[in-house]
mmCIF file with all atom_site columns, C-alpha atoms in Angstrom:
data_model
loop_
_atom_site.group_PDB
_atom_site.id
_atom_site.type_symbol
_atom_site.label_atom_id
_atom_site.label_alt_id
_atom_site.label_comp_id
_atom_site.label_asym_id
_atom_site.label_entity_id
_atom_site.label_seq_id
_atom_site.pdbx_PDB_ins_code
_atom_site.Cartn_x
_atom_site.Cartn_y
_atom_site.Cartn_z
_atom_site.occupancy
_atom_site.B_iso_or_equiv
_atom_site.pdbx_formal_charge
_atom_site.auth_seq_id
_atom_site.auth_comp_id
_atom_site.auth_asym_id
_atom_site.auth_atom_id
_atom_site.pdbx_PDB_model_num
ATOM 1   C CA . MET T 1 1   ? 82.362  91.925  109.514 1.00 51.00 ? 1   MET T CA 1
ATOM 2   C CA . THR T 1 2   ? 83.688  95.475  111.140 1.00 52.00 ? 2   THR T CA 1
ATOM 3   C CA . GLY T 1 3   ? 83.687  98.760  109.119 1.00 53.00 ? 3   GLY T CA 1
ATOM 4   C CA . ARG T 1 4   ? 87.604  98.358  108.476 1.00 60.00 ? 4   ARG T CA 1
ATOM 5   C CA . ALA T 1 5   ? 87.218  94.595  107.621 1.00 69.00 ? 5   ALA T CA 1
ATOM 6   C CA . ARG T 1 6   ? 85.008  95.231  104.802 1.00 79.00 ? 6   ARG T CA 1
ATOM 7   C CA . PRO T 1 7   ? 87.142  97.639  102.892 1.00 78.00 ? 7   PRO T CA 1
ATOM 8   C CA . ALA T 1 8   ? 90.120  95.365  103.408 1.00 88.00 ? 8   ALA T CA 1
ATOM 9   C CA . ALA T 1 9   ? 88.210  92.504  102.098 1.00 94.00 ? 9   ALA T CA 1
ATOM 10  C CA . ALA T 1 10  ? 87.081  94.265  99.208  1.00 95.00 ? 10  ALA T CA 1
ATOM 11  C CA . ALA T 1 11  ? 90.602  95.321  98.507  1.00 96.00 ? 11  ALA T CA 1
ATOM 12  C CA . ALA T 1 12  ? 91.645  91.510  98.597  1.00 97.00 ? 12  ALA T CA 1
ATOM 13  C CA . ALA T 1 13  ? 88.964  90.769  96.242  1.00 97.00 ? 13  ALA T CA 1
ATOM 14  C CA . ARG T 1 14  ? 89.842  93.451  93.682  1.00 97.00 ? 14  ARG T CA 1
ATOM 15  C CA . LYS T 1 15  ? 93.621  92.510  93.864  1.00 98.00 ? 15  LYS T CA 1
ATOM 16  C CA . ALA T 1 16  ? 92.706  88.689  93.319  1.00 98.00 ? 16  ALA T CA 1
ATOM 17  C CA . LEU T 1 17  ? 90.627  89.615  90.223  1.00 98.00 ? 17  LEU T CA 1
ATOM 18  C CA . TRP T 1 18  ? 92.884  91.690  88.609  1.00 98.00 ? 18  TRP T CA 1
ATOM 19  C CA . ARG T 1 19  ? 95.883  89.581  89.080  1.00 98.00 ? 19  ARG T CA 1
ATOM 20  C CA . THR T 1 20  ? 93.950  86.645  87.938  1.00 98.00 ? 20  THR T CA 1
ATOM 21  C CA . VAL T 1 21  ? 92.840  88.621  84.717  1.00 97.00 ? 21  VAL T CA 1
ATOM 22  C CA . LEU T 1 22  ? 96.654  89.755  84.076  1.00 97.00 ? 22  LEU T CA 1
ATOM 23  C CA . THR T 1 23  ? 97.853  86.240  84.533  1.00 97.00 ? 23  THR T CA 1
ATOM 24  C CA . LEU T 1 24  ? 95.393  85.061  81.861  1.00 96.00 ? 24  LEU T CA 1
ATOM 25  C CA . THR T 1 25  ? 96.478  87.782  79.505  1.00 96.00 ? 25  THR T CA 1
ATOM 26  C CA . GLY T 1 26  ? 100.205 87.317  79.808  1.00 96.00 ? 26  GLY T CA 1
ATOM 27  C CA . GLY T 1 27  ? 101.273 87.738  83.221  1.00 97.00 ? 27  GLY T CA 1
ATOM 28  C CA . LEU T 1 28  ? 102.362 90.314  85.678  1.00 98.00 ? 28  LEU T CA 1
ATOM 29  C CA . ARG T 1 29  ? 105.677 91.396  86.945  1.00 97.00 ? 29  ARG T CA 1
ATOM 30  C CA . VAL T 1 30  ? 106.186 93.520  90.080  1.00 97.00 ? 30  VAL T CA 1
ATOM 31  C CA . ASP T 1 31  ? 109.688 94.989  90.999  1.00 97.00 ? 31  ASP T CA 1
ATOM 32  C CA . GLY T 1 32  ? 110.621 97.299  93.754  1.00 95.00 ? 32  GLY T CA 1
ATOM 33  C CA . ALA T 1 33  ? 107.646 96.602  96.275  1.00 91.00 ? 33  ALA T CA 1
ATOM 34  C CA . ALA T 1 34  ? 109.873 96.908  99.112  1.00 87.00 ? 34  ALA T CA 1
ATOM 35  C CA . ALA T 1 35  ? 110.451 100.581 98.127  1.00 84.00 ? 35  ALA T CA 1
ATOM 36  C CA . LEU T 1 36  ? 106.848 101.117 99.470  1.00 96.00 ? 36  LEU T CA 1
ATOM 37  C CA . PRO T 1 37  ? 106.601 103.071 102.885 1.00 96.00 ? 37  PRO T CA 1
ATOM 38  C CA . SER T 1 38  ? 105.043 101.495 105.744 1.00 95.00 ? 38  SER T CA 1
ATOM 39  C CA . GLY T 1 39  ? 102.334 103.950 105.947 1.00 96.00 ? 39  GLY T CA 1
ATOM 40  C CA . PRO T 1 40  ? 99.989  105.298 103.228 1.00 97.00 ? 40  PRO T CA 1
ATOM 41  C CA . CYS T 1 41  ? 101.327 107.310 100.159 1.00 97.00 ? 41  CYS T CA 1
ATOM 42  C CA . VAL T 1 42  ? 100.135 108.895 96.998  1.00 97.00 ? 42  VAL T CA 1
ATOM 43  C CA . ILE T 1 43  ? 101.593 106.615 94.019  1.00 98.00 ? 43  ILE T CA 1
ATOM 44  C CA . VAL T 1 44  ? 101.876 108.344 90.561  1.00 98.00 ? 44  VAL T CA 1
ATOM 45  C CA . ALA T 1 45  ? 102.324 106.482 87.468  1.00 98.00 ? 45  ALA T CA 1
ATOM 46  C CA . ASN T 1 46  ? 102.669 106.722 83.711  1.00 98.00 ? 46  ASN T CA 1
ATOM 47  C CA . HIS T 1 47  ? 99.262  106.307 81.991  1.00 97.00 ? 47  HIS T CA 1
ATOM 48  C CA . ARG T 1 48  ? 98.995  104.581 78.722  1.00 95.00 ? 48  ARG T CA 1
ATOM 49  C CA . SER T 1 49  ? 95.895  102.444 78.893  1.00 95.00 ? 49  SER T CA 1
ATOM 50  C CA . HIS T 1 50  ? 92.693  101.815 81.055  1.00 93.00 ? 50  HIS T CA 1
ATOM 51  C CA . ALA T 1 51  ? 94.663  98.587  81.963  1.00 96.00 ? 51  ALA T CA 1
ATOM 52  C CA . ASP T 1 52  ? 96.935  100.585 84.085  1.00 97.00 ? 52  ASP T CA 1
ATOM 53  C CA . THR T 1 53  ? 94.465  100.816 86.882  1.00 97.00 ? 53  THR T CA 1
ATOM 54  C CA . ALA T 1 54  ? 94.217  96.962  86.935  1.00 97.00 ? 54  ALA T CA 1
ATOM 55  C CA . ALA T 1 55  ? 98.025  96.719  87.061  1.00 98.00 ? 55  ALA T CA 1
ATOM 56  C CA . LEU T 1 56  ? 98.512  98.722  90.213  1.00 98.00 ? 56  LEU T CA 1
ATOM 57  C CA . ILE T 1 57  ? 95.828  97.217  92.040  1.00 98.00 ? 57  ILE T CA 1
ATOM 58  C CA . ALA T 1 58  ? 97.040  93.790  91.153  1.00 98.00 ? 58  ALA T CA 1
ATOM 59  C CA . ALA T 1 59  ? 100.624 94.758  92.245  1.00 98.00 ? 59  ALA T CA 1
ATOM 60  C CA . LEU T 1 60  ? 99.965  96.668  95.594  1.00 98.00 ? 60  LEU T CA 1
ATOM 61  C CA . PRO T 1 61  ? 99.354  94.697  98.510  1.00 97.00 ? 61  PRO T CA 1
ATOM 62  C CA . ALA T 1 62  ? 95.927  94.456  99.528  1.00 96.00 ? 62  ALA T CA 1
ATOM 63  C CA . ARG T 1 63  ? 96.232  95.711  103.079 1.00 96.00 ? 63  ARG T CA 1
ATOM 64  C CA . ARG T 1 64  ? 97.149  99.090  101.692 1.00 97.00 ? 64  ARG T CA 1
ATOM 65  C CA . ARG T 1 65  ? 93.646  99.420  100.195 1.00 97.00 ? 65  ARG T CA 1
ATOM 66  C CA . PRO T 1 66  ? 94.301  101.597 97.380  1.00 97.00 ? 66  PRO T CA 1
ATOM 67  C CA . ALA T 1 67  ? 91.695  104.052 95.998  1.00 96.00 ? 67  ALA T CA 1
ATOM 68  C CA . VAL T 1 68  ? 92.067  105.263 92.620  1.00 96.00 ? 68  VAL T CA 1
ATOM 69  C CA . ALA T 1 69  ? 91.371  109.168 91.100  1.00 94.00 ? 69  ALA T CA 1
ATOM 70  C CA . ALA T 1 70  ? 89.593  108.624 88.026  1.00 91.00 ? 70  ALA T CA 1
ATOM 71  C CA . ALA T 1 71  ? 88.119  111.263 85.510  1.00 87.00 ? 71  ALA T CA 1
ATOM 72  C CA . ALA T 1 72  ? 84.939  112.667 86.496  1.00 88.00 ? 72  ALA T CA 1
ATOM 73  C CA . ASP T 1 73  ? 83.772  113.437 82.989  1.00 85.00 ? 73  ASP T CA 1
ATOM 74  C CA . TYR T 1 74  ? 84.682  109.814 81.684  1.00 81.00 ? 74  TYR T CA 1
ATOM 75  C CA . TRP T 1 75  ? 84.079  107.213 84.725  1.00 87.00 ? 75  TRP T CA 1
ATOM 76  C CA . PHE T 1 76  ? 81.249  109.109 86.657  1.00 88.00 ? 76  PHE T CA 1
ATOM 77  C CA . ARG T 1 77  ? 78.764  110.448 83.934  1.00 83.00 ? 77  ARG T CA 1
ATOM 78  C CA . GLY T 1 78  ? 75.939  108.411 85.288  1.00 76.00 ? 78  GLY T CA 1
ATOM 79  C CA . GLY T 1 79  ? 74.527  104.823 84.463  1.00 81.00 ? 79  GLY T CA 1
ATOM 80  C CA . LEU T 1 80  ? 76.091  101.732 85.708  1.00 88.00 ? 80  LEU T CA 1
ATOM 81  C CA . ARG T 1 81  ? 79.932  102.875 85.089  1.00 87.00 ? 81  ARG T CA 1
ATOM 82  C CA . PRO T 1 82  ? 80.204  104.803 88.490  1.00 88.00 ? 82  PRO T CA 1
ATOM 83  C CA . GLY T 1 83  ? 79.035  101.688 90.476  1.00 92.00 ? 83  GLY T CA 1
ATOM 84  C CA . ILE T 1 84  ? 81.284  99.396  88.510  1.00 90.00 ? 84  ILE T CA 1
ATOM 85  C CA . CYS T 1 85  ? 84.153  101.751 88.710  1.00 92.00 ? 85  CYS T CA 1
ATOM 86  C CA . LEU T 1 86  ? 83.729  101.939 92.375  1.00 91.00 ? 86  LEU T CA 1
ATOM 87  C CA . ALA T 1 87  ? 83.406  98.157  92.780  1.00 94.00 ? 87  ALA T CA 1
ATOM 88  C CA . LEU T 1 88  ? 86.142  96.891  90.777  1.00 95.00 ? 88  LEU T CA 1
ATOM 89  C CA . CYS T 1 89  ? 88.752  99.985  91.246  1.00 95.00 ? 89  CYS T CA 1
ATOM 90  C CA . ALA T 1 90  ? 87.575  101.719 94.539  1.00 95.00 ? 90  ALA T CA 1
ATOM 91  C CA . ALA T 1 91  ? 87.633  104.879 92.354  1.00 94.00 ? 91  ALA T CA 1
ATOM 92  C CA . PHE T 1 92  ? 86.574  108.475 93.366  1.00 93.00 ? 92  PHE T CA 1
ATOM 93  C CA . PRO T 1 93  ? 85.913  111.253 90.758  1.00 89.00 ? 93  PRO T CA 1
ATOM 94  C CA . VAL T 1 94  ? 88.422  114.003 89.847  1.00 89.00 ? 94  VAL T CA 1
ATOM 95  C CA . ARG T 1 95  ? 87.271  116.625 87.443  1.00 85.00 ? 95  ARG T CA 1
ATOM 96  C CA . ARG T 1 96  ? 89.848  117.402 84.525  1.00 81.00 ? 96  ARG T CA 1
ATOM 97  C CA . THR T 1 97  ? 88.205  120.748 83.742  1.00 78.00 ? 97  THR T CA 1
ATOM 98  C CA . GLY T 1 98  ? 88.129  122.755 86.795  1.00 74.00 ? 98  GLY T CA 1
ATOM 99  C CA . GLY T 1 99  ? 87.990  121.667 90.476  1.00 74.00 ? 99  GLY T CA 1
ATOM 100 C CA . GLY T 1 100 ? 90.402  118.829 90.140  1.00 71.00 ? 100 GLY T CA 1
ATOM 101 C CA . SER T 1 101 ? 92.805  119.953 92.782  1.00 75.00 ? 101 SER T CA 1
ATOM 102 C CA . ALA T 1 102 ? 90.046  120.336 95.295  1.00 80.00 ? 102 ALA T CA 1
ATOM 103 C CA . ASP T 1 103 ? 88.900  116.660 94.536  1.00 83.00 ? 103 ASP T CA 1
ATOM 104 C CA . LEU T 1 104 ? 92.369  115.419 95.222  1.00 83.00 ? 104 LEU T CA 1
ATOM 105 C CA . ALA T 1 105 ? 92.509  117.586 98.360  1.00 80.00 ? 105 ALA T CA 1
ATOM 106 C CA . ALA T 1 106 ? 89.443  115.586 99.735  1.00 80.00 ? 106 ALA T CA 1
ATOM 107 C CA . ALA T 1 107 ? 91.252  112.516 99.151  1.00 91.00 ? 107 ALA T CA 1
ATOM 108 C CA . ALA T 1 108 ? 93.491  113.621 102.138 1.00 93.00 ? 108 ALA T CA 1
ATOM 109 C CA . ARG T 1 109 ? 90.692  111.844 104.053 1.00 93.00 ? 109 ARG T CA 1
ATOM 110 C CA . LEU T 1 110 ? 91.395  108.426 102.301 1.00 95.00 ? 110 LEU T CA 1
ATOM 111 C CA . LEU T 1 111 ? 95.190  108.941 103.443 1.00 96.00 ? 111 LEU T CA 1
ATOM 112 C CA . ALA T 1 112 ? 94.343  109.661 107.008 1.00 96.00 ? 112 ALA T CA 1
ATOM 113 C CA . THR T 1 113 ? 92.586  106.372 107.290 1.00 95.00 ? 113 THR T CA 1
ATOM 114 C CA . GLY T 1 114 ? 95.734  104.412 106.044 1.00 96.00 ? 114 GLY T CA 1
ATOM 115 C CA . ARG T 1 115 ? 94.907  103.893 102.426 1.00 97.00 ? 115 ARG T CA 1
ATOM 116 C CA . ASP T 1 116 ? 96.919  104.324 99.541  1.00 98.00 ? 116 ASP T CA 1
ATOM 117 C CA . VAL T 1 117 ? 95.831  106.840 96.845  1.00 97.00 ? 117 VAL T CA 1
ATOM 118 C CA . ILE T 1 118 ? 96.673  106.324 93.147  1.00 98.00 ? 118 ILE T CA 1
ATOM 119 C CA . VAL T 1 119 ? 96.847  109.438 90.715  1.00 97.00 ? 119 VAL T CA 1
ATOM 120 C CA . PHE T 1 120 ? 97.787  109.388 86.835  1.00 96.00 ? 120 PHE T CA 1
ATOM 121 C CA . PRO T 1 121 ? 99.233  112.913 87.009  1.00 95.00 ? 121 PRO T CA 1
ATOM 122 C CA . GLU T 1 122 ? 99.196  113.133 83.172  1.00 95.00 ? 122 GLU T CA 1
ATOM 123 C CA . GLY T 1 123 ? 95.524  113.499 83.129  1.00 90.00 ? 123 GLY T CA 1
ATOM 124 C CA . THR T 1 124 ? 94.612  111.116 80.352  1.00 91.00 ? 124 THR T CA 1
ATOM 125 C CA . ARG T 1 125 ? 96.141  108.414 78.554  1.00 93.00 ? 125 ARG T CA 1
ATOM 126 C CA . SER T 1 126 ? 99.357  109.007 76.377  1.00 93.00 ? 126 SER T CA 1
ATOM 127 C CA . ARG T 1 127 ? 98.651  108.171 72.828  1.00 90.00 ? 127 ARG T CA 1
ATOM 128 C CA . ASP T 1 128 ? 102.476 108.360 71.638  1.00 89.00 ? 128 ASP T CA 1
ATOM 129 C CA . GLY T 1 129 ? 103.735 106.057 74.281  1.00 88.00 ? 129 GLY T CA 1
ATOM 130 C CA . GLN T 1 130 ? 105.684 109.157 76.034  1.00 93.00 ? 130 GLN T CA 1
ATOM 131 C CA . THR T 1 131 ? 104.898 110.232 79.386  1.00 96.00 ? 131 THR T CA 1
ATOM 132 C CA . GLN T 1 132 ? 103.624 113.648 79.316  1.00 95.00 ? 132 GLN T CA 1
ATOM 133 C CA . ASP T 1 133 ? 104.268 116.150 81.839  1.00 96.00 ? 133 ASP T CA 1
ATOM 134 C CA . PHE T 1 134 ? 102.482 115.806 85.309  1.00 96.00 ? 134 PHE T CA 1
ATOM 135 C CA . HIS T 1 135 ? 99.985  118.003 86.938  1.00 93.00 ? 135 HIS T CA 1
ATOM 136 C CA . ARG T 1 136 ? 100.863 119.279 90.439  1.00 91.00 ? 136 ARG T CA 1
ATOM 137 C CA . GLY T 1 137 ? 97.805  117.988 92.242  1.00 91.00 ? 137 GLY T CA 1
ATOM 138 C CA . ALA T 1 138 ? 99.334  114.514 93.150  1.00 93.00 ? 138 ALA T CA 1
ATOM 139 C CA . ALA T 1 139 ? 102.317 116.328 94.816  1.00 93.00 ? 139 ALA T CA 1
ATOM 140 C CA . ARG T 1 140 ? 100.082 118.856 96.479  1.00 90.00 ? 140 ARG T CA 1
ATOM 141 C CA . LEU T 1 141 ? 97.893  116.213 98.033  1.00 92.00 ? 141 LEU T CA 1
ATOM 142 C CA . ALA T 1 142 ? 101.125 114.359 99.324  1.00 93.00 ? 142 ALA T CA 1
ATOM 143 C CA . ALA T 1 143 ? 102.243 117.584 100.918 1.00 90.00 ? 143 ALA T CA 1
ATOM 144 C CA . VAL T 1 144 ? 98.936  118.556 102.624 1.00 88.00 ? 144 VAL T CA 1
ATOM 145 C CA . ALA T 1 145 ? 98.479  115.085 103.833 1.00 92.00 ? 145 ALA T CA 1
ATOM 146 C CA . GLY T 1 146 ? 102.146 114.759 104.910 1.00 91.00 ? 146 GLY T CA 1
ATOM 147 C CA . VAL T 1 147 ? 102.971 111.442 102.963 1.00 95.00 ? 147 VAL T CA 1
ATOM 148 C CA . PRO T 1 148 ? 105.434 110.291 100.468 1.00 95.00 ? 148 PRO T CA 1
ATOM 149 C CA . LEU T 1 149 ? 104.987 110.619 96.694  1.00 96.00 ? 149 LEU T CA 1
ATOM 150 C CA . VAL T 1 150 ? 105.856 107.294 95.307  1.00 97.00 ? 150 VAL T CA 1
ATOM 151 C CA . PRO T 1 151 ? 106.629 106.678 91.614  1.00 98.00 ? 151 PRO T CA 1
ATOM 152 C CA . ALA T 1 152 ? 105.583 103.641 89.596  1.00 98.00 ? 152 ALA T CA 1
ATOM 153 C CA . GLY T 1 153 ? 106.312 102.852 86.217  1.00 98.00 ? 153 GLY T CA 1
ATOM 154 C CA . ILE T 1 154 ? 104.018 100.511 84.142  1.00 98.00 ? 154 ILE T CA 1
ATOM 155 C CA . SER T 1 155 ? 105.046 98.823  81.013  1.00 97.00 ? 155 SER T CA 1
ATOM 156 C CA . GLY T 1 156 ? 103.012 96.512  78.533  1.00 96.00 ? 156 GLY T CA 1
ATOM 157 C CA . THR T 1 157 ? 99.289  97.913  79.162  1.00 96.00 ? 157 THR T CA 1
ATOM 158 C CA . GLY T 1 158 ? 99.609  99.907  75.990  1.00 93.00 ? 158 GLY T CA 1
ATOM 159 C CA . THR T 1 159 ? 100.024 96.671  74.191  1.00 93.00 ? 159 THR T CA 1
ATOM 160 C CA . LEU T 1 160 ? 97.428  94.793  76.180  1.00 94.00 ? 160 LEU T CA 1
ATOM 161 C CA . LEU T 1 161 ? 94.882  97.351  75.983  1.00 93.00 ? 161 LEU T CA 1
ATOM 162 C CA . PRO T 1 162 ? 95.563  100.268 73.483  1.00 91.00 ? 162 PRO T CA 1
ATOM 163 C CA . PRO T 1 163 ? 94.390  103.767 74.101  1.00 86.00 ? 163 PRO T CA 1
ATOM 164 C CA . ASP T 1 164 ? 93.100  104.172 70.698  1.00 76.00 ? 164 ASP T CA 1
ATOM 165 C CA . GLY T 1 165 ? 90.520  101.466 70.864  1.00 65.00 ? 165 GLY T CA 1
ATOM 166 C CA . ALA T 1 166 ? 92.182  99.513  67.989  1.00 56.00 ? 166 ALA T CA 1
ATOM 167 C CA . ALA T 1 167 ? 91.927  96.071  69.872  1.00 54.00 ? 167 ALA T CA 1
ATOM 168 C CA . ARG T 1 168 ? 88.616  94.757  70.380  1.00 62.00 ? 168 ARG T CA 1
ATOM 169 C CA . ARG T 1 169 ? 89.887  92.244  73.035  1.00 72.00 ? 169 ARG T CA 1
ATOM 170 C CA . PRO T 1 170 ? 92.918  92.491  75.158  1.00 77.00 ? 170 PRO T CA 1
ATOM 171 C CA . ARG T 1 171 ? 96.116  91.395  73.264  1.00 84.00 ? 171 ARG T CA 1
ATOM 172 C CA . ARG T 1 172 ? 98.227  88.853  75.421  1.00 91.00 ? 172 ARG T CA 1
ATOM 173 C CA . THR T 1 173 ? 101.496 90.377  76.643  1.00 95.00 ? 173 THR T CA 1
ATOM 174 C CA . ALA T 1 174 ? 103.113 90.719  80.062  1.00 96.00 ? 174 ALA T CA 1
ATOM 175 C CA . VAL T 1 175 ? 102.592 93.620  81.980  1.00 97.00 ? 175 VAL T CA 1
ATOM 176 C CA . ILE T 1 176 ? 105.532 94.961  84.264  1.00 97.00 ? 176 ILE T CA 1
ATOM 177 C CA . VAL T 1 177 ? 104.840 97.253  87.397  1.00 98.00 ? 177 VAL T CA 1
ATOM 178 C CA . ARG T 1 178 ? 108.062 98.866  88.684  1.00 97.00 ? 178 ARG T CA 1
ATOM 179 C CA . ILE T 1 179 ? 107.858 100.739 91.967  1.00 98.00 ? 179 ILE T CA 1
ATOM 180 C CA . GLY T 1 180 ? 110.499 103.583 92.718  1.00 97.00 ? 180 GLY T CA 1
ATOM 181 C CA . ALA T 1 181 ? 112.109 105.337 95.744  1.00 95.00 ? 181 ALA T CA 1
ATOM 182 C CA . PRO T 1 182 ? 109.457 107.697 97.583  1.00 95.00 ? 182 PRO T CA 1
ATOM 183 C CA . VAL T 1 183 ? 109.631 111.259 97.174  1.00 93.00 ? 183 VAL T CA 1
ATOM 184 C CA . CYS T 1 184 ? 109.059 113.446 100.278 1.00 88.00 ? 184 CYS T CA 1
ATOM 185 C CA . VAL T 1 185 ? 107.832 116.882 99.175  1.00 83.00 ? 185 VAL T CA 1
ATOM 186 C CA . MET T 1 186 ? 108.726 118.843 102.263 1.00 73.00 ? 186 MET T CA 1
ATOM 187 C CA . GLU T 1 187 ? 112.181 117.244 102.556 1.00 73.00 ? 187 GLU T CA 1
ATOM 188 C CA . LEU T 1 188 ? 112.817 117.865 99.004  1.00 62.00 ? 188 LEU T CA 1
ATOM 189 C CA . SER T 1 189 ? 112.044 121.612 99.135  1.00 53.00 ? 189 SER T CA 1
ATOM 190 C CA . GLU T 1 190 ? 114.184 121.927 102.235 1.00 56.00 ? 190 GLU T CA 1
ATOM 191 C CA . ARG T 1 191 ? 117.186 120.322 100.566 1.00 52.00 ? 191 ARG T CA 1
ATOM 192 C CA . LEU T 1 192 ? 116.998 122.456 97.527  1.00 45.00 ? 192 LEU T CA 1
ATOM 193 C CA . VAL T 1 193 ? 116.580 125.702 99.626  1.00 43.00 ? 193 VAL T CA 1
ATOM 194 C CA . ARG T 1 194 ? 119.782 124.723 101.504 1.00 45.00 ? 194 ARG T CA 1
ATOM 195 C CA . ALA T 1 195 ? 121.586 123.921 98.430  1.00 46.00 ? 195 ALA T CA 1
ATOM 196 C CA . ASP T 1 196 ? 120.903 127.470 96.695  1.00 49.00 ? 196 ASP T CA 1
ATOM 197 C CA . GLY T 1 197 ? 119.259 129.683 99.303  1.00 47.00 ? 197 GLY T CA 1
ATOM 198 C CA . ALA T 1 198 ? 116.423 130.355 96.840  1.00 49.00 ? 198 ALA T CA 1
ATOM 199 C CA . ASP T 1 199 ? 112.677 130.314 97.818  1.00 47.00 ? 199 ASP T CA 1
ATOM 200 C CA . ARG T 1 200 ? 111.742 126.886 96.358  1.00 56.00 ? 200 ARG T CA 1
ATOM 201 C CA . ASP T 1 201 ? 108.305 125.458 95.528  1.00 72.00 ? 201 ASP T CA 1
ATOM 202 C CA . GLY T 1 202 ? 108.313 122.049 97.085  1.00 81.00 ? 202 GLY T CA 1
ATOM 203 C CA . VAL T 1 203 ? 105.181 120.889 95.031  1.00 87.00 ? 203 VAL T CA 1
ATOM 204 C CA . THR T 1 204 ? 106.625 121.841 91.673  1.00 89.00 ? 204 THR T CA 1
ATOM 205 C CA . ASP T 1 205 ? 109.884 120.292 92.584  1.00 89.00 ? 205 ASP T CA 1
ATOM 206 C CA . ALA T 1 206 ? 108.415 117.031 93.844  1.00 93.00 ? 206 ALA T CA 1
ATOM 207 C CA . THR T 1 207 ? 106.216 116.871 90.513  1.00 94.00 ? 207 THR T CA 1
ATOM 208 C CA . ALA T 1 208 ? 109.387 117.240 88.550  1.00 94.00 ? 208 ALA T CA 1
ATOM 209 C CA . GLU T 1 209 ? 111.266 114.505 90.358  1.00 94.00 ? 209 GLU T CA 1
ATOM 210 C CA . ALA T 1 210 ? 108.389 112.223 90.482  1.00 96.00 ? 210 ALA T CA 1
ATOM 211 C CA . HIS T 1 211 ? 108.020 112.549 86.615  1.00 97.00 ? 211 HIS T CA 1
ATOM 212 C CA . ALA T 1 212 ? 111.805 112.034 86.247  1.00 97.00 ? 212 ALA T CA 1
ATOM 213 C CA . ARG T 1 213 ? 111.702 109.066 88.448  1.00 97.00 ? 213 ARG T CA 1
ATOM 214 C CA . VAL T 1 214 ? 108.603 107.477 86.468  1.00 98.00 ? 214 VAL T CA 1
ATOM 215 C CA . VAL T 1 215 ? 110.332 107.945 83.145  1.00 97.00 ? 215 VAL T CA 1
ATOM 216 C CA . ALA T 1 216 ? 113.348 106.259 84.309  1.00 97.00 ? 216 ALA T CA 1
ATOM 217 C CA . LEU T 1 217 ? 111.583 103.421 85.826  1.00 97.00 ? 217 LEU T CA 1
ATOM 218 C CA . VAL T 1 218 ? 109.691 102.951 82.282  1.00 95.00 ? 218 VAL T CA 1
ATOM 219 C CA . THR T 1 219 ? 112.703 103.613 80.278  1.00 90.00 ? 219 THR T CA 1
ATOM 220 C CA . ASP T 1 220 ? 114.998 101.189 82.216  1.00 78.00 ? 220 ASP T CA 1
ATOM 221 C CA . GLN T 1 221 ? 112.398 98.644  81.668  1.00 71.00 ? 221 GLN T CA 1
ATOM 222 C CA . ALA T 1 222 ? 112.220 99.120  77.994  1.00 65.00 ? 222 ALA T CA 1
ATOM 223 C CA . ALA T 1 223 ? 115.800 98.910  77.710  1.00 58.00 ? 223 ALA T CA 1
ATOM 224 C CA . ARG T 1 224 ? 115.675 95.389  79.471  1.00 65.00 ? 224 ARG T CA 1
ATOM 225 C CA . GLY T 1 225 ? 113.210 94.032  77.005  1.00 57.00 ? 225 GLY T CA 1
ATOM 226 C CA . PRO T 1 226 ? 109.706 92.377  77.718  1.00 52.00 ? 226 PRO T CA 1
ATOM 227 C CA . LYS T 1 227 ? 109.500 89.748  80.562  1.00 49.00 ? 227 LYS T CA 1
ATOM 228 C CA . THR T 1 228 ? 106.668 87.287  81.344  1.00 42.00 ? 228 THR T CA 1
ATOM 229 C CA . GLY T 1 229 ? 105.632 86.815  84.888  1.00 41.00 ? 229 GLY T CA 1
#
């Protein structure tokens, strides 16, 4: 098996695993996958549960070989957890208490090989179900790598596996992943400059735009009500 074939096979295995798990725990519905760009991208999503990572890996085409930015202080503290996290989620560590931007910048190498990078820009799971403000690292990574920033809204994972640990085992419920239209950091910046003539920060504007799109995806799904898949 070639060097490229091994990651592809591993990605296919991860997708099959998590899709099976989510099917058994209530079902998975994916909307908007056609919006994904042909090349690699940075995918940003709301973060309500540890199950969010599983949902995105199950939702994305395996050929995109997604890698996941994971909290270094939680998932990479030693023991068996780092190896399990890498095997099941293709995760890489990102520091939350300084150095996180540099860790994300290093992920440009993954994008350069054609892989998607998944980032949860809130930095931690939301306890109240609201999508918190996004940090700028994901948009900065997209700008440095020259790839789109793709918003994704995830619903149902907070019920399936609550962040407060109230459920000792997953609660059966459907999970829905909605993928939105890509945000191009540089194009957005140029369009805003032309509109008002100001010196605009494309990373800040792209972060705000991606946050708004993620919130809209989640809110729209909530308005439609739960569906099984």
